[in-house]
Every structure is written in structure tokens, then in C-alpha cells.
XYZ file of C-alpha atoms in Angstrom:
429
model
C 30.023 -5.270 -7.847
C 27.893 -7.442 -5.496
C 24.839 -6.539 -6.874
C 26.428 -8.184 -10.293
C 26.700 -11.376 -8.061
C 22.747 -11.159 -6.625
C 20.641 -12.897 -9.509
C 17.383 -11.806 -9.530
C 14.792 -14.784 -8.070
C 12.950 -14.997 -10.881
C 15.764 -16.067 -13.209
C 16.352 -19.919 -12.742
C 12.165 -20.325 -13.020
C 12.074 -18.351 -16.441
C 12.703 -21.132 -18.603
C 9.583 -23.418 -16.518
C 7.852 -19.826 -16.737
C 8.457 -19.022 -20.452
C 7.233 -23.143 -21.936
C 4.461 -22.699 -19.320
C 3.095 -19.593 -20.942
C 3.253 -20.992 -24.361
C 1.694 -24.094 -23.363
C -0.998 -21.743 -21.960
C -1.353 -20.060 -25.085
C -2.290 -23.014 -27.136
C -3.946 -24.860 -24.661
C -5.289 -22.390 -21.942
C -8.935 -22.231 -22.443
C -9.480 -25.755 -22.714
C -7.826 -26.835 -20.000
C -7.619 -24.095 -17.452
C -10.939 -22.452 -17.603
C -12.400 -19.046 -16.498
C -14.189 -20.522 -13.542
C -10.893 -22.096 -12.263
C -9.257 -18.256 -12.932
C -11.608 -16.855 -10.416
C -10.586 -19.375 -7.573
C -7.695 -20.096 -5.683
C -7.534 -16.203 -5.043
C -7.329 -16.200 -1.129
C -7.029 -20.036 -0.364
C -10.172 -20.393 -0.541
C -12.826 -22.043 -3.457
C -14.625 -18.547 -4.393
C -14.661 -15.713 -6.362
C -13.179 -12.216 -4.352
C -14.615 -10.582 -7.808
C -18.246 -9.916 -7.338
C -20.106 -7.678 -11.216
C -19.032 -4.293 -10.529
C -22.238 -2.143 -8.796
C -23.078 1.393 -9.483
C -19.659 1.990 -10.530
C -19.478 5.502 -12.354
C -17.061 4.129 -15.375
C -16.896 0.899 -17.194
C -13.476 -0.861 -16.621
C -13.433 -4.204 -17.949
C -12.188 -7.006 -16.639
C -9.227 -8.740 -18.341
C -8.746 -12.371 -18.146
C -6.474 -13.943 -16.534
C -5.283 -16.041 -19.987
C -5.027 -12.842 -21.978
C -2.712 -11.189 -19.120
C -0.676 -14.668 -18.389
C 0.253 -14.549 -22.049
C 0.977 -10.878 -22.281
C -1.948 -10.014 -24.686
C -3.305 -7.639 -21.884
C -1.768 -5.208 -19.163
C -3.367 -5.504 -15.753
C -4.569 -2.380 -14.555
C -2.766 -2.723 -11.794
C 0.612 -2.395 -13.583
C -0.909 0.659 -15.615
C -2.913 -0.708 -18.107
C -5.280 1.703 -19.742
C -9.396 1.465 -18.925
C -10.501 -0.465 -22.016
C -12.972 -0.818 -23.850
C -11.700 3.022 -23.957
C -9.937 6.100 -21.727
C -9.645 9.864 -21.386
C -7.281 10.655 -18.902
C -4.518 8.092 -20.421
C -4.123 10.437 -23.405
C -2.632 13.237 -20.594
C 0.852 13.581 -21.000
C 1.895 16.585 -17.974
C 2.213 16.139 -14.458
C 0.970 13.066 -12.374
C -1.164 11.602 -15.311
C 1.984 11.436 -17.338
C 3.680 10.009 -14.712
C 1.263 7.111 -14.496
C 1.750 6.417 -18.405
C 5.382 5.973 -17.716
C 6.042 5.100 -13.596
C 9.726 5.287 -12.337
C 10.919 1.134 -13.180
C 12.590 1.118 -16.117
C 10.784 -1.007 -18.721
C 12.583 -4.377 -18.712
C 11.860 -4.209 -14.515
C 8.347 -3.137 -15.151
C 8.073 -6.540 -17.262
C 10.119 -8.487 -14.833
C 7.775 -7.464 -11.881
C 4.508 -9.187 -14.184
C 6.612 -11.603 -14.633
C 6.870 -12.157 -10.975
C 3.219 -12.190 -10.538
C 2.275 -14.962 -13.278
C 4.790 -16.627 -11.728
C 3.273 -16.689 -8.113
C -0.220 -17.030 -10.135
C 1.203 -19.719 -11.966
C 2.050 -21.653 -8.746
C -1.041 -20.946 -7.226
C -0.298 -18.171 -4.269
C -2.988 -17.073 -3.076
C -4.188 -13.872 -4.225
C -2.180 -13.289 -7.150
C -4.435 -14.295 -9.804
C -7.437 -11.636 -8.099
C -4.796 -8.793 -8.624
C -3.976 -9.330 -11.538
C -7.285 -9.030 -12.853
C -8.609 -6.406 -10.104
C -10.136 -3.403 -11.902
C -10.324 0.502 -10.039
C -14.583 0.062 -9.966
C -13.393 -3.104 -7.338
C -12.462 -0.597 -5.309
C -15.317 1.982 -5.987
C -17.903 0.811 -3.329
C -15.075 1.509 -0.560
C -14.674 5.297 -2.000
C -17.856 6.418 -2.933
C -19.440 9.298 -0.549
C -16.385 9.523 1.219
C -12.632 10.341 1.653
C -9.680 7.682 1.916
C -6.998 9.300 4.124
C -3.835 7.651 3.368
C -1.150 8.691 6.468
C 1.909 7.995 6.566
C 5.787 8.931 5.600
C 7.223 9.274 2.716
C 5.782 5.017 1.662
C 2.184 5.926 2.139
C 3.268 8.988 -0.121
C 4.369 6.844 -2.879
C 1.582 4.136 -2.186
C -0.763 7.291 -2.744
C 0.963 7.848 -6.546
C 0.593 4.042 -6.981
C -3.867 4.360 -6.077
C -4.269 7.885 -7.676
C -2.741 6.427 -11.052
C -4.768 3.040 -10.535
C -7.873 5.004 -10.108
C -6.755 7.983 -12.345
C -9.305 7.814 -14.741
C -12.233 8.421 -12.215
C -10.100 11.810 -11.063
C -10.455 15.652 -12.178
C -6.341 15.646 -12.355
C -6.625 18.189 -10.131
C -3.795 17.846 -7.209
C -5.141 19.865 -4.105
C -2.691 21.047 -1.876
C -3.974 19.478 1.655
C -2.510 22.092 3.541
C -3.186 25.392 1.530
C -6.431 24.255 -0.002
C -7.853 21.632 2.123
C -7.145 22.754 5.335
C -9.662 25.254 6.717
C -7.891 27.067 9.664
C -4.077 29.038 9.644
C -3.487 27.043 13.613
C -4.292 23.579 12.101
C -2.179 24.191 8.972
C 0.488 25.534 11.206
C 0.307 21.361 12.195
C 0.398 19.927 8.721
C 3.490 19.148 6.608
C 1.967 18.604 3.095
C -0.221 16.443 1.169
C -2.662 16.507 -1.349
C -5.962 14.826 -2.374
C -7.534 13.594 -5.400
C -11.567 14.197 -6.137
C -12.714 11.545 -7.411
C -16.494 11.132 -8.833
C -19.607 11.394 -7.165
C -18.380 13.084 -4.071
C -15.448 10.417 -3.211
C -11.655 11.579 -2.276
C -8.645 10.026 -1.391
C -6.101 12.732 0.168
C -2.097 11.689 1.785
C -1.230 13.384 4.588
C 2.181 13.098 5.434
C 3.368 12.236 8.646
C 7.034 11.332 9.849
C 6.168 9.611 13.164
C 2.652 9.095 15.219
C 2.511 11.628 17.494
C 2.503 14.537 14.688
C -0.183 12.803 13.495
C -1.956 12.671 17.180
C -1.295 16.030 16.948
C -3.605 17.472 14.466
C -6.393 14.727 15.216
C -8.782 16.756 17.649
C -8.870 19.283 14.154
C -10.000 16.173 12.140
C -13.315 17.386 11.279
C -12.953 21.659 12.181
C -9.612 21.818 10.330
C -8.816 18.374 7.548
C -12.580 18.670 6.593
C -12.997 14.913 7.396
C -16.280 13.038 7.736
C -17.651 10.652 10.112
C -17.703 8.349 7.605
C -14.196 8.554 6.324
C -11.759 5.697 6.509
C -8.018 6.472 7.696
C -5.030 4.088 6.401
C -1.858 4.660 8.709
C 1.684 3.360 9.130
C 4.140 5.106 10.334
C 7.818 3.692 11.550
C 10.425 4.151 9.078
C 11.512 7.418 11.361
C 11.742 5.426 14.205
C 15.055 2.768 13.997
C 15.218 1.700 17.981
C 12.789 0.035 19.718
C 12.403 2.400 22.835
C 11.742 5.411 20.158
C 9.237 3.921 18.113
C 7.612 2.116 21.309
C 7.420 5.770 23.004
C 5.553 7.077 19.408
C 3.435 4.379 19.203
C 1.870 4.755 22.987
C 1.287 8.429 21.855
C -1.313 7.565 19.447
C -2.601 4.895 21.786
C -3.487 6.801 24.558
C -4.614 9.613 22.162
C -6.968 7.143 20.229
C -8.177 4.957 22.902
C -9.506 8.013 24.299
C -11.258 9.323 21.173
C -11.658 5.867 19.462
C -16.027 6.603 19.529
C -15.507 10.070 17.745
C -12.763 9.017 15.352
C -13.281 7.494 11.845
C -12.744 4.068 11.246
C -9.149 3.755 11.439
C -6.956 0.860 9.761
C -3.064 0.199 10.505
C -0.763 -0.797 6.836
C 2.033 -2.830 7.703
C 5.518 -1.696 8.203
C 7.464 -2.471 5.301
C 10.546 -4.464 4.956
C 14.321 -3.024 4.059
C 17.100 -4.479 1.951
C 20.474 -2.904 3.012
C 23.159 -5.046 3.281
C 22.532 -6.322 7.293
C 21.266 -9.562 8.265
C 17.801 -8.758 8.708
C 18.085 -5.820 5.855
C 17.259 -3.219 8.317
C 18.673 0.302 7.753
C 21.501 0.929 10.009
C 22.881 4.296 9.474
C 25.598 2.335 7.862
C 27.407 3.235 4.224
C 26.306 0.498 1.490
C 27.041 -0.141 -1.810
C 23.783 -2.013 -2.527
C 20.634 -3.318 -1.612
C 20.925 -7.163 -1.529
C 17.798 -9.911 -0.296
C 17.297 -10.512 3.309
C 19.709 -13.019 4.279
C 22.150 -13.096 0.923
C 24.243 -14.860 0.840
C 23.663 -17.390 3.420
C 20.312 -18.988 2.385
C 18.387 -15.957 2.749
C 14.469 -15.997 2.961
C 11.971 -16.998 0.366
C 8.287 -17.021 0.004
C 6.612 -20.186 -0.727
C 3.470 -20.933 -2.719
C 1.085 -20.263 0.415
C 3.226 -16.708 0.827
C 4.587 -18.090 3.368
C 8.533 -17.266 4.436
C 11.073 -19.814 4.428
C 14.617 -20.032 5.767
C 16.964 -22.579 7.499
C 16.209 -20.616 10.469
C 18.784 -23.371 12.122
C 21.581 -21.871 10.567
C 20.273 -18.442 10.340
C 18.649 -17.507 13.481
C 18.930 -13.967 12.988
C 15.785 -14.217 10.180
C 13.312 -15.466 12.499
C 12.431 -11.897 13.305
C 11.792 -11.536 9.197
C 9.723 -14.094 9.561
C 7.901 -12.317 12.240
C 7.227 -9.686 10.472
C 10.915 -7.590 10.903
C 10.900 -5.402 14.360
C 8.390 -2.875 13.767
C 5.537 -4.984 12.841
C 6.465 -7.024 16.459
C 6.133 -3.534 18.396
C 3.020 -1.980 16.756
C 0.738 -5.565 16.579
C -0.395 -5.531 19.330
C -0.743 -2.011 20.282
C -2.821 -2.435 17.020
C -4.815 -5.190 18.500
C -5.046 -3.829 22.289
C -7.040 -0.509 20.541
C -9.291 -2.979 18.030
C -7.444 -1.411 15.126
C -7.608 -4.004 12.378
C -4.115 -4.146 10.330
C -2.971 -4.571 6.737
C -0.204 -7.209 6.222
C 2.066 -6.599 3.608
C 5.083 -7.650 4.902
C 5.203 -11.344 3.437
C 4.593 -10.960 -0.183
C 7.062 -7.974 -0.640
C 10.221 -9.982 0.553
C 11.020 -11.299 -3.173
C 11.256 -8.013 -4.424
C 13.795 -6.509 -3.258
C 15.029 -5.795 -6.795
C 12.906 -2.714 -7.508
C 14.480 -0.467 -4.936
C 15.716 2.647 -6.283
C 19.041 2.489 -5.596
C 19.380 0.758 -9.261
C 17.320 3.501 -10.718
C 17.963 6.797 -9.422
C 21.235 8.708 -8.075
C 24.105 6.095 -8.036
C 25.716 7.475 -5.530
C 22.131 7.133 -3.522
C 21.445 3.648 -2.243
C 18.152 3.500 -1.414
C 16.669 0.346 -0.183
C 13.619 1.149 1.089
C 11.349 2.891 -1.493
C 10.708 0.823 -4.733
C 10.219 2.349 -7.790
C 6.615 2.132 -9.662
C 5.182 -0.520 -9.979
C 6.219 -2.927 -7.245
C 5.218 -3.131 -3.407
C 2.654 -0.493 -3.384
C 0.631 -2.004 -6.016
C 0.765 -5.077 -4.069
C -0.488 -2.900 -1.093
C -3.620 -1.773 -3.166
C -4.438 -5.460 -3.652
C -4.063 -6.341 -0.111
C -5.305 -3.044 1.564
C -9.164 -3.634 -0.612
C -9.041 -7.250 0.364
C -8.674 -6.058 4.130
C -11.032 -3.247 3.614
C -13.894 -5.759 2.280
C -13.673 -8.202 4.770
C -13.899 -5.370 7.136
C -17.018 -3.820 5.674
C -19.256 -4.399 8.412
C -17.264 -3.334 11.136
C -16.970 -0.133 9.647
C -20.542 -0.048 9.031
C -21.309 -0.250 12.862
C -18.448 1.907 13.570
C -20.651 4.673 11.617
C -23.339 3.964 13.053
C -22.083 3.879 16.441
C -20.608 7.878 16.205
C -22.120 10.863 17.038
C -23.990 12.815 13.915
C -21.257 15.164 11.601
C -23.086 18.425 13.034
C -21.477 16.756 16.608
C -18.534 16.114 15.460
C -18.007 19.514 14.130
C -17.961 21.040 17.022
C -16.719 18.269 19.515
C -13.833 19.649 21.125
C -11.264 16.682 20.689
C -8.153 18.320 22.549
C -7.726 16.390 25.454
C -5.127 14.243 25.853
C -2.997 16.116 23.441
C -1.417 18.570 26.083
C 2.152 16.742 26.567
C 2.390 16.258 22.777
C 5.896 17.104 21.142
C 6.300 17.442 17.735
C 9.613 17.593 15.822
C 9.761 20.755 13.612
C 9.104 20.454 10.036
């Protein structure tokens, strides 16, 4: 098999990686201390990790010794809430899911492996995730409801944040379009979903979405129909549906027009990242092609790799074909700067999931069924809740005066937000 003949990255560094955590066991806290554990997390010289405030449950913070030496599970791998939880002790439906998540165990252990490793050599950001806790995340959620849109990705990412947050939910999974959804015509215009209630009045819902323009779609019903608030902050990638550049392109300018049009009256909206692919191609891009495994981008000829500032790397002289990867793969070239044309700020992801490739499903699931473009749990998407709250901080402000700047809810609610919509066609669903 080829896959046989793949070794996984993180291999020839586990010997470095395996004396370096025992020498960090004996010697960590005198010589690597606390204050150095809360730098280096975005290239820069402070702290991301501010005392949680008014946070509705006491999560606390692991150090970054205890997890480099496996004494402690990050939370964002599915550790439990310590000093103690409730929801953990759930064994049926999603909450047992999160208890177990879809790697197999030795994976689930390689993937933390991969992040001391890239903590270890000082990438930016890796230390701050591993010690990120859900009440980082709580000032973002509060009063409000996290729409995360999207395909079938931003459906999984939504598994990965409900079970990272899963102890400030009622376990309740409400069906977006028969129990969120106010009106029969706008859930004629919804596929599915669901949303989480969180405490003290905060949500975070998935609605799923193939391509942009069913999303444009049901946006004029944002507030009658999805029960949205002015003050509600939408995360949205789509592209995975779209695999030319004249299709996608054509989706894209739906939404523009749509949203450039609406921008005042919308909520604050955010773009994630399309994601990469590993099928066997030279750029890894899905190809309607048979294959027999997913493989990295660029194996066997040098491939791409991600360097300590997570930046990529390739002999781009020999392999021209990877300087779209290092672009950000196809998609990401197309919706930039439609992205930054309509002032909508955008999540990059792309970079740190190239090493992964390993935790597609294809190893996991059907073997017949070579999927390399989901991951299994955890991997990229809990990558993508680190990156998406360091985004959604630094943005803070802007969304403030976005707020401020729309008209009042009892507006909204009966704003009629139809126009431009007319010449809208949806694929059935």
C-alpha cells in the first residue's frame, strides 16, 4: 500500500520530542517558567490569556508543563472541566460522542503530540491552545448566537465547539429547521442544522449550506424566520461544492452583490478559510478521480512543510505546481478578495492544517471510502476554534461599531430584506 510507504511527519522528531519531554519533566519549572509559557503565543511578547471575566463556570487553566508532559489533557483535545464536571459523566448522544471523538486513540495521542511539538519549537500560537479554556471564549458568546454556516466542515467544526464548550450546554440538540425556524416558507429554504443553548441567553446554531447562494437565499428571513439578532455574529465558508473556478467565482458574486447591498442590516459577518485536501494530485485537490489514499501535498517529491513561524515551505523550483498551496490552494485565491472588496474580515486556517493530513477519515471509516477531506475528531477543527477566537478578539471592536451602527431589533424585524434576491437559484435539497 502507499499509505504503508507515507511516514507520518512526526516520526523522525519523536526521539528529540520524547528526551525533550523528560528533560522537561525534571527540569521544567526551573528553567522554563510560567511567565515564558504565556509568551511566544502569536509572535509576539504577551499574554493572549487575559483572568477569565464573568464567566458562568470555573474551567481552570492547565499549564503548559503539566500538558507538555502528559499529566493533563487540554481541553481542547477533550479534557474534562476540572477542578470538577457534570456533563462529562453523559454517556448517549453528542455528549458521549465528545468523551470518545471519531480518531482512534493512538491518533488522538499522535495529534498532542503534534502540538507539543510545534509548542516545543516555538510556533506561534500553539502553546495559547493548548492551554485555552471554553470561558476564553465566553465573552464572544454571551447574549448572543454564533451562527456557524457552512457544508458539511463547518458541520463537523460545530461537533468540535459544542463538545469544547459542552459543559456550559442543556444537551439539548434543537432542530434549526423544525424548532428554530419560525415560518413553513423560510423552512421550505433550510436544509438542516441545529443549535446548542448555552447559559445566560448565549447560542451557537450550524446551518448547513452547500454553496453561497442557498445561503443568500434565506438571508432577507434572518431575523423574521432564523430568529437572529442584531447582535449575532455569522462564521461562513463555503467552497468544497464548488471544484472549478468559473462555478465557485459565479457563487461567490451571489453573496457579494446580495451582502454589499444589505451589509448595514446584516450581523457582523466573518469568512473561515477554505480548507485544504489530500487526494493523491499535486496540489491534493479532489478531482473526481478514484484513489486509494490520501497522501501529503506534494508526496513524494519534496512535498510542503510548515516551518516554526507556520510558515509553508517547498522547493517551489522543482515543484512549481505548490506555489498555489502556498497561496492558500485555489479557493482561498478566489474568495480573498471578494472577502476584502465587502470589508469581511477572514479566518486563516489554511497554513497550520497542511501537516495533518494523517487524520482524514479514509484510515478510519469505510475502507472502501477514501475520504480526504474531513478529519476525524480531534484535528483541524480544533485548530479552527483556536484560530477563529483569536480572529474574533482582535476583531472585537469592529463588531462593536458594527452594532452600533444597525438599525434597532424592532427594525430589523420587520425590514423587508428581499431585494436583490429575485434571480437567485438554488439547487434542490
Amino acid at each position: 500500500m502507499a499509505q504503508a510507504n507515507t511516514p507520518r511527519r512526526l516520526a523522525k522528531y519523536k526521539p528529540a520530542l520524547v528526551i525533550g519531554l523528560c528533560v522537561l519533566a525534571l527540569f521544567g519549572t526551573s528553567w522554563y517558567s510560567s511567565a515564558t509559557v504565556q509568551q511566544k503565543l502569536l509572535g509576539t511578547n504577551k499574554a493572549v490569556w487575559a483572568p477569565a471575566s464573568n464567566c458562568p463556570l470555573e474551567f481552570r487553566r492547565q499549564s503548559y508543563v503539566d500538558i507538555r508532559t502528559f499529566r493533563k489533557k487540554p481541553y481542547l483535545v477533550g479534557g474534562n472541566q476540572e477542578p470538577s464536571c457534570i456533563n462529562c459523566h453523559q454517556d448517549d448522544g453528542l455528549p458521549g460522542y465528545c468523551q470518545r471523538l471519531t480518531c482512534p486513540k493512538e491518533e488522538q495521542r499522535g495529534f498532542l503530540e503534534h502540538l507539543i511539538l510545534r509548542a516545543e519549537l516555538g510556533a506561534p500560537g500553539y502553546e495559547a491552545m493548548l492551554t485555552m479554556t471554553p470561558c476564553d471564549w465566553w465573552p464572544l458568546l454571551k447574549n448572543r448566537t454564533l451562527w456557524l454556516v457552512g457544508d458539511s466542515l463547518s458541520q463537523e467544526f460545530m461537533k468540535t465547539f459544542q463538545c469544547f464548550v459542552y459543559e456550559f450546554w442543556d444537551l439539548d440538540m434543537v432542530d434549526l429547521k423544525h424548532r428554530v425556524v419560525e415560518t413553513d416558507f423560510v423552512r421550505d429554504k433550510v436544509r438542516l442544522g441545529w443549535c446548542a443553548n448555552l447559559l445566560e441567553g448565549a447560542r451557537i446554531c450550524h446551518h448547513r449550506v452547500n454553496d453561497a447562494p442557498e445561503y443568500t437565499a434565506v438571508l432577507p428571513y434572518f431575523y423574521q424566520g432564523l430568529t437572529g439578532k442584531r447582535n449575532d455574529i455569522v462564521m461562513m465558508n463555503t467552497g468544497i461544492w464548488s471544484n472549478d473556478a468559473d462555478t465557485y467565482t459565479s457563487r461567490l458574486s451571489t453573496f457579494a452583490q446580495y451582502y454589499q447591498q444589505h451589509k448595514q442590516e446584516l450581523p457582523y459577518f466573518v469568512w473561515r478559510d477554505s480548507s485544504a485536501q489530500f487526494f493523491h494530485t499535486p496540489t491534493g485537490d479532489f478531482d473526481r478521480a478514484e484513489h486509494s489514499v490520501c497522501q501529503p501535498i506534494g508526496y513524494p517529491s519534496g512535498g510542503v512543510t510548515l516551518d516554526k513561524n507556520n510558515k509553508l515551505v517547498s522547493d517551489l523550483e522543482t515543484s512549481p505546481q505548490l506555489q498555489v498551496v502556498h497561496e492558500g490552494g485555489w479557493r482561498n485565491q478566489l474568495s480573498r478578495p471578494v472577502m476584502r472588496e465587502l470589508g469581511i474580515p477572514v479566518i486563516e486556517t489554511w497554513n497550520k492544517s497542511i501537516p495533518i493530513w494523517q487524520y482524514h477519515k479514509n484510515a478510519h471509516d469505510d475502507p472502501n471510502h477514501h475520504d480526504c477531506t474531513h478529519w476525524c475528531q480531534p484535528a483541524a477543527y480544533s485548530l479552527w476554534l483556536y484560530d477563529s477566537l483569536i480572529r474574533l478578539q482582535q476583531l472585537e471592536p469592529d463588531i462593536a461599531e458594527h452594532i452600533k451602527q444597525m438599525p434597532s431589533q424592532e427594525q430589523l424585524n420587520s425590514l423587508d430584506m428581499k431585494a436583490g434576491t429575485e434571480h437567485i437559484v438554488v439547487d434542490p435539497f
